[in-house]
mmCIF file with all atom_site columns, C-alpha atoms in Angstrom:
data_model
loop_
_atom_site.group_PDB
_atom_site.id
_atom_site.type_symbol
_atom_site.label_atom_id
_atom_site.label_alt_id
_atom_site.label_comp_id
_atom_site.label_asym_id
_atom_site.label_entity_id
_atom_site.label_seq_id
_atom_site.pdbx_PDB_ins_code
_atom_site.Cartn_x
_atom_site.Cartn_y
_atom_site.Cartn_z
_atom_site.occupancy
_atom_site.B_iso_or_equiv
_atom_site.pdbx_formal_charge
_atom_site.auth_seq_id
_atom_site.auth_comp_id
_atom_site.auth_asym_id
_atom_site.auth_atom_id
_atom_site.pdbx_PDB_model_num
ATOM 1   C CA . UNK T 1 1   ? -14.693 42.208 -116.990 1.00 48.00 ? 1   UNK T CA 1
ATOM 2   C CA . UNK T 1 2   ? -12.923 39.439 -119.127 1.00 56.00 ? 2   UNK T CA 1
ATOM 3   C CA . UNK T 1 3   ? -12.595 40.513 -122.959 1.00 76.00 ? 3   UNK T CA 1
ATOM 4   C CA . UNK T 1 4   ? -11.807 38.470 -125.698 1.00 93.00 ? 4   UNK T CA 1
ATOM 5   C CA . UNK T 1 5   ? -9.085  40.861 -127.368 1.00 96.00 ? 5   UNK T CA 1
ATOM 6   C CA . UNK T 1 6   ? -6.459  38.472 -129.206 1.00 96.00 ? 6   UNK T CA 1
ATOM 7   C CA . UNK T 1 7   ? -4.502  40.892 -130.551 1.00 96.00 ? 7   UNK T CA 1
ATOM 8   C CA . UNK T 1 8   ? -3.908  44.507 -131.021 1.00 97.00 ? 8   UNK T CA 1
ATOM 9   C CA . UNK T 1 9   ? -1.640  45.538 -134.037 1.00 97.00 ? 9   UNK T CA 1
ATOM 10  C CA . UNK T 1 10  ? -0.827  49.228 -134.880 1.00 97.00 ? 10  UNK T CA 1
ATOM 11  C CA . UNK T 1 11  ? -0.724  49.792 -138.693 1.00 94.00 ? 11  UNK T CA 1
ATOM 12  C CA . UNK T 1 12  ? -0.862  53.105 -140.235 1.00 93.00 ? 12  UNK T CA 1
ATOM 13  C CA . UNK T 1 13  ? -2.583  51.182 -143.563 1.00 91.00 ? 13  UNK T CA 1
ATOM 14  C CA . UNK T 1 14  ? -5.400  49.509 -141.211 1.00 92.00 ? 14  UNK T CA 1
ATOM 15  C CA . UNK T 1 15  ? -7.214  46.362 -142.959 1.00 88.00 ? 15  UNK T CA 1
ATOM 16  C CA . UNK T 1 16  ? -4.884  45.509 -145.920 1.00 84.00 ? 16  UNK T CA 1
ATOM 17  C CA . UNK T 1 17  ? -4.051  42.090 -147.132 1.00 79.00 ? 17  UNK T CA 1
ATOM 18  C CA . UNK T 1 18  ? -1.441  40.829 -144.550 1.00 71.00 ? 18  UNK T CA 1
ATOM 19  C CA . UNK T 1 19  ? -3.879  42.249 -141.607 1.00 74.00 ? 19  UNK T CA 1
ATOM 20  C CA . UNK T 1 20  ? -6.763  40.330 -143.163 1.00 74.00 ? 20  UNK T CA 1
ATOM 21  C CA . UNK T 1 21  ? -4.845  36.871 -144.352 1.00 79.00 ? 21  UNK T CA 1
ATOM 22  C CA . UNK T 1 22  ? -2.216  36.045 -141.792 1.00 90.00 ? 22  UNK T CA 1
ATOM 23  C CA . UNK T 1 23  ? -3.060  37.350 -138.747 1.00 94.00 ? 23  UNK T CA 1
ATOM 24  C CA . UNK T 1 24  ? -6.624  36.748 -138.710 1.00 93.00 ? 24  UNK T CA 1
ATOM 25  C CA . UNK T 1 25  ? -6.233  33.466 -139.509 1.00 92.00 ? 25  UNK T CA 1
ATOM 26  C CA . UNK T 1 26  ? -3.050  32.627 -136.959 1.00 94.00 ? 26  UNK T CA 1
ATOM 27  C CA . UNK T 1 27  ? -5.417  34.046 -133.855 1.00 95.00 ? 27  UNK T CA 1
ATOM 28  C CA . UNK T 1 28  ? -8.883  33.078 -135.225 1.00 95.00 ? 28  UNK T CA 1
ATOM 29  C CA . UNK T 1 29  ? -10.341 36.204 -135.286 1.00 95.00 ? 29  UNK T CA 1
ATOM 30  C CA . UNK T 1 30  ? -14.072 36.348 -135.157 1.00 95.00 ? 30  UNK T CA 1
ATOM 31  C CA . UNK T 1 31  ? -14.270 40.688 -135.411 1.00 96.00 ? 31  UNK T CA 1
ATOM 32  C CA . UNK T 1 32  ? -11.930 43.285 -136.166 1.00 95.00 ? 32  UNK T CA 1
ATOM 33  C CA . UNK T 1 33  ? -12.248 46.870 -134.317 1.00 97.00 ? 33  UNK T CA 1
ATOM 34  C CA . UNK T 1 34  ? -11.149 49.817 -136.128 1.00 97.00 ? 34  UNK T CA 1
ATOM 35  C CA . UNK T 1 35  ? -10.471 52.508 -133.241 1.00 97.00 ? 35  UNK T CA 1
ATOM 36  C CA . UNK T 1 36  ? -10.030 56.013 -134.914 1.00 97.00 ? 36  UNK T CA 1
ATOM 37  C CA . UNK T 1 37  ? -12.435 58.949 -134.247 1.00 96.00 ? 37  UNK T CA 1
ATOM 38  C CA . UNK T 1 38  ? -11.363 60.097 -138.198 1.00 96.00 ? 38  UNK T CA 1
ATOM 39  C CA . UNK T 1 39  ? -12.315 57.129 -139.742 1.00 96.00 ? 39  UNK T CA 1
ATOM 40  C CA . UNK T 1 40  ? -15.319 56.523 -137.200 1.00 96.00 ? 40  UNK T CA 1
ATOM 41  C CA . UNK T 1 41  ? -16.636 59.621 -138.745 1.00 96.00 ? 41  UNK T CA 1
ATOM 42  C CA . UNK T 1 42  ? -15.821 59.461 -142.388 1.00 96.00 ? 42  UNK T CA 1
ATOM 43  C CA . UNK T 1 43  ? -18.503 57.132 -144.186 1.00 95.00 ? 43  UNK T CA 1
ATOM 44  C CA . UNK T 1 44  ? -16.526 56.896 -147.456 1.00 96.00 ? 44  UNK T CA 1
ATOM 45  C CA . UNK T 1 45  ? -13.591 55.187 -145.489 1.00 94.00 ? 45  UNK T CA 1
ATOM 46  C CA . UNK T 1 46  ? -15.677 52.981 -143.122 1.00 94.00 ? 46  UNK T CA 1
ATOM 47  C CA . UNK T 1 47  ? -17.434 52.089 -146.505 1.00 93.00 ? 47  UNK T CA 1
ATOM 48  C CA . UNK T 1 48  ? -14.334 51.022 -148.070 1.00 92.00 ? 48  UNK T CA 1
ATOM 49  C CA . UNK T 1 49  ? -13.170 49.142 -145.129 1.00 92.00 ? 49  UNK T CA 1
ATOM 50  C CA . UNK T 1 50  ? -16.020 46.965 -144.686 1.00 90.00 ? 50  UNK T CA 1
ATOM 51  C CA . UNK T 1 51  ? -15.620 46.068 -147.998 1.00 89.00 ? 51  UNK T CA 1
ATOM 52  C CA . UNK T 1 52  ? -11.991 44.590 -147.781 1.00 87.00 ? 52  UNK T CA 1
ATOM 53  C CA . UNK T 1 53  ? -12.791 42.544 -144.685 1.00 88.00 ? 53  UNK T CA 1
ATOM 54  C CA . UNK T 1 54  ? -13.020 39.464 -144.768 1.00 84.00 ? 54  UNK T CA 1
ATOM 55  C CA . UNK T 1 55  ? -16.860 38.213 -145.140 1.00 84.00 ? 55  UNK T CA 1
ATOM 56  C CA . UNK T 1 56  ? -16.396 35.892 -142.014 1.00 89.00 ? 56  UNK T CA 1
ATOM 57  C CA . UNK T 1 57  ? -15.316 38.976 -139.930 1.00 94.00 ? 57  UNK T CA 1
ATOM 58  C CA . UNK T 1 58  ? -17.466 41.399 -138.377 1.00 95.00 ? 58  UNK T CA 1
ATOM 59  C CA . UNK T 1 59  ? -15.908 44.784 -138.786 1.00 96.00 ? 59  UNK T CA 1
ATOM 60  C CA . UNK T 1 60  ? -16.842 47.819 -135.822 1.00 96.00 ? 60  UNK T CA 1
ATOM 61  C CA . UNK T 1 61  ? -15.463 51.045 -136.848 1.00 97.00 ? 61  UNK T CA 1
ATOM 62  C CA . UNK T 1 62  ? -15.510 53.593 -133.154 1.00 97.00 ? 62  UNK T CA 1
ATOM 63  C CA . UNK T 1 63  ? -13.448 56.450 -131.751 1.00 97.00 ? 63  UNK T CA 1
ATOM 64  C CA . UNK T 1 64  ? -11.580 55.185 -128.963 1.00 98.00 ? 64  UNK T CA 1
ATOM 65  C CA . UNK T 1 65  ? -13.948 57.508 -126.477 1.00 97.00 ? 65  UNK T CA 1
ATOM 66  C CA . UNK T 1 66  ? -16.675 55.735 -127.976 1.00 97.00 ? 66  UNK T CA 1
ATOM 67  C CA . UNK T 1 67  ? -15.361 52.089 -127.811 1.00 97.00 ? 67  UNK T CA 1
ATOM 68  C CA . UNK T 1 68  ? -14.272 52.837 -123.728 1.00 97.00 ? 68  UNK T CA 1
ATOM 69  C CA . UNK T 1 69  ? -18.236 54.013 -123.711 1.00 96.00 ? 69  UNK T CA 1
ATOM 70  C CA . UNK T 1 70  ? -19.009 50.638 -125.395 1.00 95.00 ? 70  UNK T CA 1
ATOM 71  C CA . UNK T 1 71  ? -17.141 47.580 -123.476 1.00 94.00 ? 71  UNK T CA 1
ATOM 72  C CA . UNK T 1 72  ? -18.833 49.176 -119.990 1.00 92.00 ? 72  UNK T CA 1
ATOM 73  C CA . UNK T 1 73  ? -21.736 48.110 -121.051 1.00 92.00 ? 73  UNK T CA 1
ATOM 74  C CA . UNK T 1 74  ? -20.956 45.133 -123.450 1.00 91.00 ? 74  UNK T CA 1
ATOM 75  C CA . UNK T 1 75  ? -18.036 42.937 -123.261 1.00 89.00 ? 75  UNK T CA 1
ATOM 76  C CA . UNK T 1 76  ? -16.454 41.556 -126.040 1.00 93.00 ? 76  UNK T CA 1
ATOM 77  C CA . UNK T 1 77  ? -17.585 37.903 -126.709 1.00 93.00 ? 77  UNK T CA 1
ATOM 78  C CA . UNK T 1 78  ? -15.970 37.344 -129.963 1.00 94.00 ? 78  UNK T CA 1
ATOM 79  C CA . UNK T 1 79  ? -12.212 36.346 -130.658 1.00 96.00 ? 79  UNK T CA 1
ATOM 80  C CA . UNK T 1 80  ? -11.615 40.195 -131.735 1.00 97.00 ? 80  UNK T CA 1
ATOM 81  C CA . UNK T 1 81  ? -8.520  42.365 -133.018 1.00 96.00 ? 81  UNK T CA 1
ATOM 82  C CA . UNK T 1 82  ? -8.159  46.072 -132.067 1.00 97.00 ? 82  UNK T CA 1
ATOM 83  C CA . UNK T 1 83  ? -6.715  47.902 -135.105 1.00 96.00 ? 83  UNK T CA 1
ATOM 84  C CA . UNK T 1 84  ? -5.480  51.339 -134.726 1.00 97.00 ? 84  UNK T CA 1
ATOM 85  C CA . UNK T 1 85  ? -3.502  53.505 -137.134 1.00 95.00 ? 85  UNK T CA 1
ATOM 86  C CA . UNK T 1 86  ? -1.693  55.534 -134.284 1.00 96.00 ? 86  UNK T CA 1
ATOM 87  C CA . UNK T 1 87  ? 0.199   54.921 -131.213 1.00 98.00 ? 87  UNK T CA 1
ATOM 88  C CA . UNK T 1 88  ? -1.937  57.931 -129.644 1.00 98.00 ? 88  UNK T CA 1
ATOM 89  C CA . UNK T 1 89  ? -5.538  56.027 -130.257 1.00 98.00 ? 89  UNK T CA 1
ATOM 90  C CA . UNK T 1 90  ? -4.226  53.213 -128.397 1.00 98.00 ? 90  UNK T CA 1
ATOM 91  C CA . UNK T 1 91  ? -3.075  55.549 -124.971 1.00 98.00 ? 91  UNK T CA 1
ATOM 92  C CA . UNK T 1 92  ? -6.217  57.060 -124.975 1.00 98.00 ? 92  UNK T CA 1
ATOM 93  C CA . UNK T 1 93  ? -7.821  53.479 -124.313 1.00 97.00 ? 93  UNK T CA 1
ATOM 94  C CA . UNK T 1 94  ? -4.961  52.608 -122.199 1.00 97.00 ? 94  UNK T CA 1
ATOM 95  C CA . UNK T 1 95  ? -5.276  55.861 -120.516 1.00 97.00 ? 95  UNK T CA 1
ATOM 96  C CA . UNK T 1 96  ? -9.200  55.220 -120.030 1.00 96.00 ? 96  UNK T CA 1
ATOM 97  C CA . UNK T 1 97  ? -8.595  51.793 -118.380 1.00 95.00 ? 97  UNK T CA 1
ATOM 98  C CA . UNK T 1 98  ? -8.511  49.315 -120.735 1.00 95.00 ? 98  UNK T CA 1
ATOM 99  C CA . UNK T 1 99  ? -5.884  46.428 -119.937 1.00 94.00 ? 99  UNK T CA 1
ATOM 100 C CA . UNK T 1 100 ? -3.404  45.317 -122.764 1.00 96.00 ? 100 UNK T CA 1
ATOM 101 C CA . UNK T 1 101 ? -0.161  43.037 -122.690 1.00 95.00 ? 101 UNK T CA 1
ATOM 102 C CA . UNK T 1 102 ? 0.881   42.759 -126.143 1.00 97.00 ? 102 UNK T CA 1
ATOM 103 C CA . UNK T 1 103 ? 1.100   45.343 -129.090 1.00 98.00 ? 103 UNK T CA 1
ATOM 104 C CA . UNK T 1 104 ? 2.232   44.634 -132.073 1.00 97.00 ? 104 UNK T CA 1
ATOM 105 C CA . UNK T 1 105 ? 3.334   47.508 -134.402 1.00 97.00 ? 105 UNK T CA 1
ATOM 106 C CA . UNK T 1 106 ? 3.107   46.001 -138.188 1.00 93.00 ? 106 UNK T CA 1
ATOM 107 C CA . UNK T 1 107 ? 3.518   49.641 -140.241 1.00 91.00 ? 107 UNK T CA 1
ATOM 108 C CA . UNK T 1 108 ? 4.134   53.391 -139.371 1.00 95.00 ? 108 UNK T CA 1
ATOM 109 C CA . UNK T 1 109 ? 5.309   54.877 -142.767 1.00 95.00 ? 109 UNK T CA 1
ATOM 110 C CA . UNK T 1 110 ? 8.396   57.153 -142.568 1.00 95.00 ? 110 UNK T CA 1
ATOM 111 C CA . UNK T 1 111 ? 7.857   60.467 -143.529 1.00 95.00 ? 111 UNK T CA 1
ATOM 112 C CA . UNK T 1 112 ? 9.734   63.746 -142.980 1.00 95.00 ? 112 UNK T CA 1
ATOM 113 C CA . UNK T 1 113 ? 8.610   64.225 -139.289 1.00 95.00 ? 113 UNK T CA 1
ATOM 114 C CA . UNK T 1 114 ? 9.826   60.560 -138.275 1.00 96.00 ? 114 UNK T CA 1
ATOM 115 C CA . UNK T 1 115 ? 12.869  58.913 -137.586 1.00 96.00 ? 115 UNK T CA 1
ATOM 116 C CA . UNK T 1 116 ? 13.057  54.992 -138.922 1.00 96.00 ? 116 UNK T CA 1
ATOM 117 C CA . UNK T 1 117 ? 13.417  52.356 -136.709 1.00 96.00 ? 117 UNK T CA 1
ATOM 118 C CA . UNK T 1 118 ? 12.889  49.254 -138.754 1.00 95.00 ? 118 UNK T CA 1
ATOM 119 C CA . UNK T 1 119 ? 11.894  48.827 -142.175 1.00 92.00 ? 119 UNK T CA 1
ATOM 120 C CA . UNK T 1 120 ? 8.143   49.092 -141.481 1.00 92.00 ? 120 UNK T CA 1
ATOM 121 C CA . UNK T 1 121 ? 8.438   51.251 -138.446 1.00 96.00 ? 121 UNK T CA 1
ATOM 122 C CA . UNK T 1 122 ? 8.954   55.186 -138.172 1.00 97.00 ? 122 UNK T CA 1
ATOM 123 C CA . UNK T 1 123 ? 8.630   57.145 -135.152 1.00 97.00 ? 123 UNK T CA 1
ATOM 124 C CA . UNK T 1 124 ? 8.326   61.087 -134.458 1.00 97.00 ? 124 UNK T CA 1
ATOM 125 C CA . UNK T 1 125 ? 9.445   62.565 -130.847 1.00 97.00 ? 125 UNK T CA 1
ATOM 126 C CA . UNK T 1 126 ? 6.085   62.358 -129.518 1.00 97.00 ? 126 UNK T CA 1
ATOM 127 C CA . UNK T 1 127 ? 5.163   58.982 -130.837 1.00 98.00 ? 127 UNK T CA 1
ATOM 128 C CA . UNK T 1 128 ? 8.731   57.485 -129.366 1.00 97.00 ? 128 UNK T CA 1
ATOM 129 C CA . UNK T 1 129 ? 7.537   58.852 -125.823 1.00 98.00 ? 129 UNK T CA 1
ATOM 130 C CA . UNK T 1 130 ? 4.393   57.430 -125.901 1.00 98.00 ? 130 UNK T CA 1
ATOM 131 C CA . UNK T 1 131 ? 5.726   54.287 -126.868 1.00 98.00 ? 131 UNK T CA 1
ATOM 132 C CA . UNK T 1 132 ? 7.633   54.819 -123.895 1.00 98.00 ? 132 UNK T CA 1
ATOM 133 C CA . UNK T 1 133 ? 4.903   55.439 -121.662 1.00 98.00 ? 133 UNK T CA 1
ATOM 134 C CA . UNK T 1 134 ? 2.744   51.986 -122.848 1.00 98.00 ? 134 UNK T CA 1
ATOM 135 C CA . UNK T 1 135 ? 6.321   50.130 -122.357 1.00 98.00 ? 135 UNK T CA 1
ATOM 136 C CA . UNK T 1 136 ? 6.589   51.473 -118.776 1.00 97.00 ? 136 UNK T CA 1
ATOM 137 C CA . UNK T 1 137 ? 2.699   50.482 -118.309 1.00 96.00 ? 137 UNK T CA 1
ATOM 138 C CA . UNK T 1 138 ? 3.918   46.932 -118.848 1.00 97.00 ? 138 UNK T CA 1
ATOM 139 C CA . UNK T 1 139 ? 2.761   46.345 -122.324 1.00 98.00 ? 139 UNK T CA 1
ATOM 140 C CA . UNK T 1 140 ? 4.950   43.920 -124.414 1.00 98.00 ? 140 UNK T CA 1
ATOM 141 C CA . UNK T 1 141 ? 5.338   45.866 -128.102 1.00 98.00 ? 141 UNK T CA 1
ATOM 142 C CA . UNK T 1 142 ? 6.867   43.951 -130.449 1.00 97.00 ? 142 UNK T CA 1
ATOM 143 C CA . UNK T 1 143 ? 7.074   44.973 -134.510 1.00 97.00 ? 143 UNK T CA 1
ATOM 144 C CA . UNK T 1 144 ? 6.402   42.475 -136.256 1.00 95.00 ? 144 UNK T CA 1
ATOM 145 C CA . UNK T 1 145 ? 4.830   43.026 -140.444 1.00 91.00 ? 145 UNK T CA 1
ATOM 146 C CA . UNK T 1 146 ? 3.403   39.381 -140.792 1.00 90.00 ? 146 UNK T CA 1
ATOM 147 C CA . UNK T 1 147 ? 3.909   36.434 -138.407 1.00 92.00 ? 147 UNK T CA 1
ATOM 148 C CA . UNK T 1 148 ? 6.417   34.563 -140.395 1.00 91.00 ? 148 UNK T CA 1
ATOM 149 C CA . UNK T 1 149 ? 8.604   37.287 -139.294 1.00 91.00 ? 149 UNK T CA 1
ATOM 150 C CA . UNK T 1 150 ? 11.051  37.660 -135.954 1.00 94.00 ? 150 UNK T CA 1
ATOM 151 C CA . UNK T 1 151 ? 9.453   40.191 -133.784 1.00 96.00 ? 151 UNK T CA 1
ATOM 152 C CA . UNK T 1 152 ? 11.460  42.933 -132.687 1.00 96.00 ? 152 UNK T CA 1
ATOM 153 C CA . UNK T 1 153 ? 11.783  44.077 -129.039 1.00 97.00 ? 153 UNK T CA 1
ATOM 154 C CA . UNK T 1 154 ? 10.169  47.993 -129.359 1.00 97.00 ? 154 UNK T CA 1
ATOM 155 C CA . UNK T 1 155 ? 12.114  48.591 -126.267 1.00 96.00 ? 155 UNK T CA 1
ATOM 156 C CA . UNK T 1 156 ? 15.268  48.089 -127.785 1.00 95.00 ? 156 UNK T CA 1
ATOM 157 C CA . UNK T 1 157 ? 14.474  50.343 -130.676 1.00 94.00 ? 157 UNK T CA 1
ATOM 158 C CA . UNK T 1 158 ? 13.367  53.606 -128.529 1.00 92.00 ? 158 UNK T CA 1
#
């Protein structure tokens, strides 16, 4: 089943300005996919999402169970971006069969549990062997905040 997935970014902040300027525009994205059973299910959020998208973009909000559920049946058509604000959303869809070459981590704020890695990019234990885990399933993770910027080999990092 050929998908038209164009990028998939991790970023703990989701749809924010760079997310919704740069990138949209440097891969011509036609729909953005939120996948994250929390915000799937909170209304207030999804409601506040929508909002900040751009109005050419269609925005999906799903759980990553539900978006698996979804692409059996329908295939994505339009030039989309998967957005997730965890490392863990995007093994689950990994995990349930859906094929990705290229991450790109743009923000995973440091906090007391996680140990920095770039500016932008914090890791805990458990997130670092995940990332392992994606990096041995061949994906290509680079961190990267906007595309002006180098990308960063994750592998070399973890």
């Amino acid at each position: 089943m050929k998908m038209n997935v164009k990028f998939c970014r991790i970023d703990d902040r989701l749809i924010h300005g760079q997310v919704v300027t740069t990138w949209v525009n440097v891969h011509g994205i036609e729909q953005i996919i939120i996948l994250n059973k929390e915000v799937a299910e909170d209304q207030v959020q999804s409601s506040v999402l929508k909002m900040t998208a751009p109005a050419n973009v269609k925005l999906a909000i799903f759980s990553p169970e539900k978006f698996l559920e979804i692409i059996q049946k329908n295939p994505i058509n339009r030039a989309t971006m998967l957005l997730f604000s965890s490392v863990y959303d995007v093994e689950k869809i990994v995990n349930g069969g859906f094929k990705m070459e290229k991450l790109n981590v743009g923000g995973m704020r440091l906090n007391p549990e996680r140990e920095q890695l770039t500016k932008a990019v914090s890791v805990t234990e458990d997130e670092r062997k995940v990332f392992k885990k994606l990096l041995a399933n061949g994906i290509d993770i680079n961190i990267q905040m906007v595309p002006n910027d180098s990308p960063i080999k994750l592998k070399e990092l973890v």
